[in-house]
Each structure stands twice: as structure tokens, then as C-alpha cells.
mmCIF file of C-alpha atoms in Angstrom:
data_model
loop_
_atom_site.group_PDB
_atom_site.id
_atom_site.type_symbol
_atom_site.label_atom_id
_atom_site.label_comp_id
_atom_site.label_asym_id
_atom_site.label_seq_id
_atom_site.Cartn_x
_atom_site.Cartn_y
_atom_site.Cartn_z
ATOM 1 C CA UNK I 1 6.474 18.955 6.230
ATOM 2 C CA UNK I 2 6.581 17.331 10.017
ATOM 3 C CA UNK I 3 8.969 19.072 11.710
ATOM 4 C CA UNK I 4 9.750 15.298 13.895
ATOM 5 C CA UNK I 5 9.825 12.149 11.446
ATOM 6 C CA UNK I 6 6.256 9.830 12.645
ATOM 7 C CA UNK I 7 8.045 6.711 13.691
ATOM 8 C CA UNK I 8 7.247 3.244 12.278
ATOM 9 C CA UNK I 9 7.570 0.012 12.932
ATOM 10 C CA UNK I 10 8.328 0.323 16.596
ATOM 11 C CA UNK I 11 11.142 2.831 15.509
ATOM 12 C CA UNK I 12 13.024 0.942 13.436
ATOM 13 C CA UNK I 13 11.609 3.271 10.473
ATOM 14 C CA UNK I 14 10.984 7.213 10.657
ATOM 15 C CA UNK I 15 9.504 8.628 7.952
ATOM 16 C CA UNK I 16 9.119 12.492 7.206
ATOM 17 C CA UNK I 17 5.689 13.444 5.986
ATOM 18 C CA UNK I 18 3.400 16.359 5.201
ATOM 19 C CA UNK I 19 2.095 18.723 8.205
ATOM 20 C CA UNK I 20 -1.307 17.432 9.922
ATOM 21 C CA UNK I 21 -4.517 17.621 7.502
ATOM 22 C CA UNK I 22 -2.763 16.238 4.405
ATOM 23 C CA UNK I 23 -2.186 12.900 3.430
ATOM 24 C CA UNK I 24 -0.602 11.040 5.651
ATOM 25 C CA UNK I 25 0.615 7.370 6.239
ATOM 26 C CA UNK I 26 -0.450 5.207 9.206
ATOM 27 C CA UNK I 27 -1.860 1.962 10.235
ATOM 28 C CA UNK I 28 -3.195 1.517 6.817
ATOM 29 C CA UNK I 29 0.647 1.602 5.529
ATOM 30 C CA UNK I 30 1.394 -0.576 8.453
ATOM 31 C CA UNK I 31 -1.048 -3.074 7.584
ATOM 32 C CA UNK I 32 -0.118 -3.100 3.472
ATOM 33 C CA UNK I 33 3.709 -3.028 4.106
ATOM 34 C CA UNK I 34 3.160 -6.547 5.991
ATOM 35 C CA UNK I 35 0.879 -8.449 3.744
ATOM 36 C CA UNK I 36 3.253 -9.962 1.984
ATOM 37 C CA UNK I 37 6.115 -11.459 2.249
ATOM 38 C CA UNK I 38 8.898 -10.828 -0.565
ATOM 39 C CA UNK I 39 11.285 -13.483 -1.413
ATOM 40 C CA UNK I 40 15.024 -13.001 -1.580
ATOM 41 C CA UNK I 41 15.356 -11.174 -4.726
ATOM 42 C CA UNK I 42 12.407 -9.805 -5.462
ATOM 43 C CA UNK I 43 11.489 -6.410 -6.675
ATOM 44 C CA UNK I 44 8.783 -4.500 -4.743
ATOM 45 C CA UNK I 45 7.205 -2.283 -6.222
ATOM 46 C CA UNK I 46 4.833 0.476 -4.074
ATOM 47 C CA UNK I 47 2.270 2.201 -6.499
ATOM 48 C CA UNK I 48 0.945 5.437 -4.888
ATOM 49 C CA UNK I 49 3.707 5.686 -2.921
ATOM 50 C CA UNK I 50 3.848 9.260 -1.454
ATOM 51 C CA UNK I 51 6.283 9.400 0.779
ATOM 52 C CA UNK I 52 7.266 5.641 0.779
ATOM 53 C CA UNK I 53 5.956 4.395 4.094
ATOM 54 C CA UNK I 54 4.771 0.807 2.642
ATOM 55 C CA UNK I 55 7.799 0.684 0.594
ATOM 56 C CA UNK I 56 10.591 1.572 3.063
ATOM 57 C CA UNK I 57 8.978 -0.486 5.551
ATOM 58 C CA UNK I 58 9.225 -3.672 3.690
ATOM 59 C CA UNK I 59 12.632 -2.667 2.434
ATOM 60 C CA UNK I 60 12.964 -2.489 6.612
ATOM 61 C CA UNK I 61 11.593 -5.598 7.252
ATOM 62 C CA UNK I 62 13.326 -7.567 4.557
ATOM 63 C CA UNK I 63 16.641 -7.132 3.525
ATOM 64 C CA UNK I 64 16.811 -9.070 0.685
ATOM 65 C CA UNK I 65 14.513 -7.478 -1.428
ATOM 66 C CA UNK I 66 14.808 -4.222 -4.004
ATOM 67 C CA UNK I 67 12.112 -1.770 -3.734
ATOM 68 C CA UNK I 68 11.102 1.025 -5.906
ATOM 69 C CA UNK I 69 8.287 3.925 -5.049
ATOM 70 C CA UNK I 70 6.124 5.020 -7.735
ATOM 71 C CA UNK I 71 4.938 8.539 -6.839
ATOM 72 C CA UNK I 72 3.529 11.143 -9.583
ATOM 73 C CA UNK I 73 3.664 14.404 -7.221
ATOM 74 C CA UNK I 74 7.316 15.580 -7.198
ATOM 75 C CA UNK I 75 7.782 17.001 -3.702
ATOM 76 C CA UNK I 76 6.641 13.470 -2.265
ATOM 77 C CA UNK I 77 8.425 12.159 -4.733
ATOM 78 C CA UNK I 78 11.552 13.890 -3.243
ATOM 79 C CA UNK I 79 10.601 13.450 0.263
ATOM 80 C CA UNK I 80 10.304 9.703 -0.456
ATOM 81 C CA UNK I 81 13.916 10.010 -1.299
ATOM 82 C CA UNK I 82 14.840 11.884 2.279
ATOM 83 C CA UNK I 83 13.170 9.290 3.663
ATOM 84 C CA UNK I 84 15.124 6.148 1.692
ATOM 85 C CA UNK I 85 18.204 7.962 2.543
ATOM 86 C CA UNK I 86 17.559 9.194 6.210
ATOM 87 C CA UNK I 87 16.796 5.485 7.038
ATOM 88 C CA UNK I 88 19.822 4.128 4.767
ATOM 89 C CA UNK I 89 18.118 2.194 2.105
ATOM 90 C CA UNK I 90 18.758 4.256 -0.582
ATOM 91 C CA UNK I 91 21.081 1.700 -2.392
ATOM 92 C CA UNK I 92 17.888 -0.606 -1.883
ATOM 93 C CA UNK I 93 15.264 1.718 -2.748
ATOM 94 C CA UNK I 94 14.819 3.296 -5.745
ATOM 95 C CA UNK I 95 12.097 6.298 -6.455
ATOM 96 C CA UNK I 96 10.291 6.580 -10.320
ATOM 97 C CA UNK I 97 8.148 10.209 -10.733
ATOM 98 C CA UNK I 98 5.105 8.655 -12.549
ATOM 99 C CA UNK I 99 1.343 8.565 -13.239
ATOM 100 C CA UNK I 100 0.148 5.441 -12.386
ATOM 101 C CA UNK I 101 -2.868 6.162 -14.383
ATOM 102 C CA UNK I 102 -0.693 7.061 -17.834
ATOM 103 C CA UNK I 103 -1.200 5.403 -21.119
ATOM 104 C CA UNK I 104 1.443 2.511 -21.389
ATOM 105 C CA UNK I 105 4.258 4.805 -23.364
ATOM 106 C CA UNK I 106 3.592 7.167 -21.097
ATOM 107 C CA UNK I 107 4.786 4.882 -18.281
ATOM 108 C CA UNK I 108 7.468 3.132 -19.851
ATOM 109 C CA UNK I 109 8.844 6.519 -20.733
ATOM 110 C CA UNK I 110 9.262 7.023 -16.847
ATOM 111 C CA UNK I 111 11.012 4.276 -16.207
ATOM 112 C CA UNK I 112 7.873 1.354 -15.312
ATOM 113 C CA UNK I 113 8.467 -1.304 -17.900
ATOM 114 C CA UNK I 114 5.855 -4.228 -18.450
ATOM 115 C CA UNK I 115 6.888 -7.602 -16.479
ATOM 116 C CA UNK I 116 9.110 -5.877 -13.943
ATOM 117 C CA UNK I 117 7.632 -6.428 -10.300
ATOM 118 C CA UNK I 118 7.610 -9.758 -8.362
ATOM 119 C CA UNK I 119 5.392 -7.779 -5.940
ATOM 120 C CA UNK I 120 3.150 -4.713 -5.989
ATOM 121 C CA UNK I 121 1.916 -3.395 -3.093
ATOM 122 C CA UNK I 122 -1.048 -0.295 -3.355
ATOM 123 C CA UNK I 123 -3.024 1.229 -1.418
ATOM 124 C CA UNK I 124 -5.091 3.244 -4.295
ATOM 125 C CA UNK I 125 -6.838 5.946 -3.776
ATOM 126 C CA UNK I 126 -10.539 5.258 -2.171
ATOM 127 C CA UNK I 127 -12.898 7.238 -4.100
ATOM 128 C CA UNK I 128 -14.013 7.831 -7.979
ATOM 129 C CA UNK I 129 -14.863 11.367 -8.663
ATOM 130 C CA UNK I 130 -18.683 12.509 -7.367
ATOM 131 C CA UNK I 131 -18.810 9.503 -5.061
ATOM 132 C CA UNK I 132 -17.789 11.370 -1.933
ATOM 133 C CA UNK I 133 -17.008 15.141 -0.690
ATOM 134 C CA UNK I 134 -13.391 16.243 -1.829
ATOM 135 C CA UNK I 135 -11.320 17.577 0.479
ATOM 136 C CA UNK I 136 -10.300 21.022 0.773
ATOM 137 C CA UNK I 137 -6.298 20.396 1.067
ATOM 138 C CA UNK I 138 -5.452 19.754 -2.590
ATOM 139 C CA UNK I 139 -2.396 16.696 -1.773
ATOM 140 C CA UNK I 140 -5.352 14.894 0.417
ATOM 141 C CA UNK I 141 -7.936 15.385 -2.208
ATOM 142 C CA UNK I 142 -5.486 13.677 -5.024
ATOM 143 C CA UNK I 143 -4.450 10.923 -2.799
ATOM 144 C CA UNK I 144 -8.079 10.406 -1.928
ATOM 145 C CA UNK I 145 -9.813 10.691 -5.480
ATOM 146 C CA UNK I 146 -9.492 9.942 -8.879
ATOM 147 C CA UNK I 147 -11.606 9.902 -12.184
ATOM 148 C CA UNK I 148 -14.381 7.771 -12.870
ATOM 149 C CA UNK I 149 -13.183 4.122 -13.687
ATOM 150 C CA UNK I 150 -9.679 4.826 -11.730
ATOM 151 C CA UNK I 151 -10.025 1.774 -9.882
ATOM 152 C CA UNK I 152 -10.085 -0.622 -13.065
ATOM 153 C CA UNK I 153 -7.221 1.253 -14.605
ATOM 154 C CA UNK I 154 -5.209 1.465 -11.573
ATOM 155 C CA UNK I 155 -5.429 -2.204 -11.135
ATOM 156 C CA UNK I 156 -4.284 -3.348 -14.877
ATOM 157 C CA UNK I 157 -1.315 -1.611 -14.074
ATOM 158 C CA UNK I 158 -0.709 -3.343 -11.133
ATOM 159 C CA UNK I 159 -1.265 -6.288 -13.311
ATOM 160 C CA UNK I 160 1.025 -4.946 -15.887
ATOM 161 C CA UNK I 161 4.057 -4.035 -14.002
ATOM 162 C CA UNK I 162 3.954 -7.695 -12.573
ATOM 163 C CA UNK I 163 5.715 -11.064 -14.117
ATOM 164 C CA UNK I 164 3.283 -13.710 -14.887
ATOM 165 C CA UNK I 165 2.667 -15.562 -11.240
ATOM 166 C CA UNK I 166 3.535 -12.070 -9.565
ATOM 167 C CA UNK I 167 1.576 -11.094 -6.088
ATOM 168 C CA UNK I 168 -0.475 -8.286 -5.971
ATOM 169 C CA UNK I 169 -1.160 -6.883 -2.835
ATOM 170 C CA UNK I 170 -3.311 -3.771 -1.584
ATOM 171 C CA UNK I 171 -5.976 -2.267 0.935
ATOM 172 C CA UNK I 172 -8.907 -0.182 0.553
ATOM 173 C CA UNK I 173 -12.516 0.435 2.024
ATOM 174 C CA UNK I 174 -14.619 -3.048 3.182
ATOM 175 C CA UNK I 175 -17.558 -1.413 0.916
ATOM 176 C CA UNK I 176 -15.260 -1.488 -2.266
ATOM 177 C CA UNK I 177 -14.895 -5.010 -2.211
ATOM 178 C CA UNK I 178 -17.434 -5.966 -4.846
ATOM 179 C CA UNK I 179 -15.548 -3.104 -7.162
ATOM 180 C CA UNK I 180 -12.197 -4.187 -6.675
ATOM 181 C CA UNK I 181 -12.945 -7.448 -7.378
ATOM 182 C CA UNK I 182 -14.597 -7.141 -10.467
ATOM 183 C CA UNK I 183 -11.267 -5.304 -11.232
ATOM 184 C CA UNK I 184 -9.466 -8.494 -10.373
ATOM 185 C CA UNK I 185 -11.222 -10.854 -12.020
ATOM 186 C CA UNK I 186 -9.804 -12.674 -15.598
ATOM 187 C CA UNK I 187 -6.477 -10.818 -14.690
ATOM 188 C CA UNK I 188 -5.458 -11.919 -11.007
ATOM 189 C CA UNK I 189 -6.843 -15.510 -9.380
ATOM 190 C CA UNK I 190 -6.091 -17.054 -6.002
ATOM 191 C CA UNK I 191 -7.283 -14.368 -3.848
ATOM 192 C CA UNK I 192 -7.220 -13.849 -0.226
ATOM 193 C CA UNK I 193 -9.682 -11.225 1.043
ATOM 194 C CA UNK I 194 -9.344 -10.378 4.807
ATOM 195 C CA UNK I 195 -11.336 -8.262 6.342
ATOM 196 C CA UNK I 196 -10.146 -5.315 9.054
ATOM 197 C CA UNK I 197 -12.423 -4.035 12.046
ATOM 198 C CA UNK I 198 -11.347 -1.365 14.290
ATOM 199 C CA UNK I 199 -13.064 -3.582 16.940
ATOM 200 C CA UNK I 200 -14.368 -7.026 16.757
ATOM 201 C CA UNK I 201 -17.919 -6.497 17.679
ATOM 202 C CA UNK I 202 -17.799 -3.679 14.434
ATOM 203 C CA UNK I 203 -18.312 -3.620 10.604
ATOM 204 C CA UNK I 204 -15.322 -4.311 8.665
ATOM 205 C CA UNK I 205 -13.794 -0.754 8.060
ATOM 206 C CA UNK I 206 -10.926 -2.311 5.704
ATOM 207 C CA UNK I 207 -10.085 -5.306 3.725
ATOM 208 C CA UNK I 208 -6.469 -6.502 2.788
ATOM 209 C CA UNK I 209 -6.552 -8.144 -0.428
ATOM 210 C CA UNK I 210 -3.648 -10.685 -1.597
ATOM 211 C CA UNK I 211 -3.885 -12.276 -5.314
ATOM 212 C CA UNK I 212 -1.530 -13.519 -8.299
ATOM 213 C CA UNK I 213 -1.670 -12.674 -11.362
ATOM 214 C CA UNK I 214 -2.565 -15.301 -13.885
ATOM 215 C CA UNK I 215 -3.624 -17.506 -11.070
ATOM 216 C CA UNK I 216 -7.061 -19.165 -11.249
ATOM 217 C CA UNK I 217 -6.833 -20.355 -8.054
ATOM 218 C CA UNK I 218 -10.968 -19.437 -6.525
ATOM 219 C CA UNK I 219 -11.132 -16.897 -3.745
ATOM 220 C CA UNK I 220 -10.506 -17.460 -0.246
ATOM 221 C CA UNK I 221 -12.095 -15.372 2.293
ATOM 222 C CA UNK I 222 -9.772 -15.434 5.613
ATOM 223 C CA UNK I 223 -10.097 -14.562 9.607
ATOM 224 C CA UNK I 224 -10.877 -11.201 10.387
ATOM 225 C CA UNK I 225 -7.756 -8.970 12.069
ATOM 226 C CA UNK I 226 -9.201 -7.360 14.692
ATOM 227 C CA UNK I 227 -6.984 -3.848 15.464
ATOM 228 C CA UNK I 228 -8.343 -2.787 19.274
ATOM 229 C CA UNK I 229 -9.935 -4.396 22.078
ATOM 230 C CA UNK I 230 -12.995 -3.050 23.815
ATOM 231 C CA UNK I 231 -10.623 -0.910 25.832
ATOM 232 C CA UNK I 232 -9.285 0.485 22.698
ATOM 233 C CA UNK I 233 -5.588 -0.818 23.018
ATOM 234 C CA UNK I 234 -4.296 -2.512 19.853
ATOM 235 C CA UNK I 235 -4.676 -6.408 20.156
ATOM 236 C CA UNK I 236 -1.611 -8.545 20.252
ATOM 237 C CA UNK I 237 -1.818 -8.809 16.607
ATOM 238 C CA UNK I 238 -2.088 -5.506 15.537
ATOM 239 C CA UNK I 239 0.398 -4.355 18.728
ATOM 240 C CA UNK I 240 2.954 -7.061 17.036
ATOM 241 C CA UNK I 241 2.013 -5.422 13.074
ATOM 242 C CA UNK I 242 3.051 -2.336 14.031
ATOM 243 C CA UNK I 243 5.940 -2.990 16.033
ATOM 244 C CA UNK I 244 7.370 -4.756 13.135
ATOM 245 C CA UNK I 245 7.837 -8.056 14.452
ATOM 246 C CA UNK I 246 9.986 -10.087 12.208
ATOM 247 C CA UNK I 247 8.708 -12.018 9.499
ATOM 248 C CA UNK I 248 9.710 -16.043 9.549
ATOM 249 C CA UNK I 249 12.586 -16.695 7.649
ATOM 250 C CA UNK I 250 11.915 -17.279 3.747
#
């Protein structure tokens, strides 16, 4: 594990994570933790959640809100826990050991019962099996990978865990956007694709994906967020996202 926790959020979260060439969190977590906006009240729900950085930095950013982190691998399960604790929200943040990808008993066994998010927040993993060259690290090759037809199952139970009119919200590769929306459709509506460039005058490497479940609302396709300037420094926007600037008041 780091030996320093990586700070977040201009400092106002540090998170413990696994040594250099695993998996580890960064601007993608940044970007996820701050699509949406929860309520007062609601229950957040990060699927996939490692070590917990888009979790315990929307617990960080709002207050009001309960968060558990869904994370099947036990040691990130535990350092998720560190992490909750070390940045006191643990009486905020609770942490469920479970497949995502399990048959239905198989989750509600663990604790993930059917109707119980107001928001889910995932950032899935990015390749099916044969579709890309697995990493050699084991941890980065799970995160990265799963079985053919992961995506589809992944997202029905993001659609599962969430209350009719829940918000779904996650992040993945621009070039998966035809996939994941065909895993969308007939179970969320009202979505809001926007796309990410690591500079403006590039292809979208990213895109940020906000929809509710049940809604059939059409699709909206907004602005581009543009995360560095032709200098390479972050833009004011993507300076402010990871800084944490405050969300406006619910």
C-alpha cells in the first residue's frame, strides 16, 4: 500500500491506496464523485468501489448524505474502511464485501437489497474479456476486465439497487458509449452524456453519463469538459473539480 495517503479534493480527503502499477484512483474518481449531486438524505451507493475514493469524496463534499462502498476484493475492502475512518466518516460510510456481478441471492445475502440506493455512482470496469491486453498485476487486471456481457449485467444492478426515479451515475471510455447505452436503454431514461477531452482540440477520451431509472425522459447530449489547456495546466473547471469546490446548496 502507499506509504503517504494521495490527497483529494484539494486535501480535504486522503485516501490510502495500493503501491504504483495497481489500480489506482484519480481524476476519473474526481470526475464521478462530482456528477451528482445527492440530496439530504440520500443513500449513495459506490459500486466498484476499491478503496472508496468516489464514495468518501461525496460523503466529503456532502454531509448530509449516507454512503456505502461496494467492493468484492477484501483487502480493498478493508482499506476502504482505513480510509472512511482516517478521514472520520465512518459513522457516514458504510463498506459491503460483494460481487457486483452475483446472482440476486447472492447479493442480497451480502447485505445489497433491491430498492435501496437514491444514487449509484460506478465507474465499471472498461473492458470485456479478449477485447484488450490484460495486465500483468492481477488487482489492475480485475479492476480493468470482466467476462463477456459484464457491462449489461453490471448495469441491471445498478438499476436494481436503485428506488424507482433513482440517479445513476458513472464514467467509462468515449468509445463505449454505444455499449453502455444499449445497456441503459428500457431500464434508465433521461440521460445526460458528456463527453471528457484531455484537451479541447482532442478526441473525447471519457464520457460522464447521468440517467434515472424509470425515466423516459430522451437523451441529452451536453458541453464537453475540457481537463487541460494547450499548456497542459488543468482549466478552471477541472482546477475547481478537483479542488473540491463546494457544491450549491440543495
Amino acid at each position: 500500500m502507499s506509504a503517504e495517503p494521495d490527497a483529494f479534493l484539494g486535501g480535504r480527503l486522503r485516501l490510502r491506496q495500493p503501491p504504483r502499477g495497481a489500480h489506482r484512483a484519480g481524476t476519473d474518481a474526481v470526475l464521478l464523485a462530482r456528477l451528482l449531486v445527492p440530496a439530504p438524505g440520500d443513500t449513495l451507493y459506490d459500486l466498484g468501489a476499491s478503496t472508496g475514493a468516489v464514495g468518501l469524496a461525496a460523503a466529503r463534499m456532502s454531509e448530509a448524505c449516507r454512503v456505502v462502498l461496494v467492493e468484492r476484493d477484501p483487502d480493498l475492502a478493508a482499506l476502504a474502511r482505513e480510509n472512511a475512518s482516517a478521514n472520520g466518516l465512518a459513522e457516514r460510510v458504510a463498506v459491503i464485501e460483494a460481487d457486483v456481478l452475483a446472482p440476486g441471492a447472492q447479493r442480497r445475502a451480502a447485505g445489497l437489497e433491491a430498492g435501496c440506493a437514491d444514487i449509484v455512482l460506478t465507474n465499471p470496469p472498461f473492458f470485456e474479456a479478449g477485447g484488450h491486453r490484460p495486465s500483468p498485476v492481477l488487482q489492475k487486471a480485475s479492476a480493468h476486465a470482466f467476462a463477456a456481457g459484464g457491462l449489461d449485467l453490471w448495469l441491471r444492478t445498478c438499476a436494481d439497487l436503485l428506488r424507482p426515479g433513482g440517479r445513476l451515475g458513472l464514467i467509462h471510455r468515449a468509445d463505449a458509449l454505444p455499449a453502455c447505452l444499449d445497456a441503459l436503454r428500457g431500464r434508465f431514461g433521461d440521460c445526460a452524456v458528456r463527453p471528457v477531452h484531455a484537451r479541447g482540440d482532442r478526441p473525447a477520451i471519457r464520457v460522464l453519463i447521468a440517467a434515472v431509472k424509470g425515466s423516459r425522459a430522451p437523451c441529452q447530449l451536453l458541453p464537453p469538459l475540457v481537463l487541460q489547456d494547450e499548456a497542459g495546466r488543468f482549466t478552471p473547471e477541472a482546477e475547481a473539480l478537483h479542488r473540491g469546490t463546494p457544491w450549491p446548496a440543495a
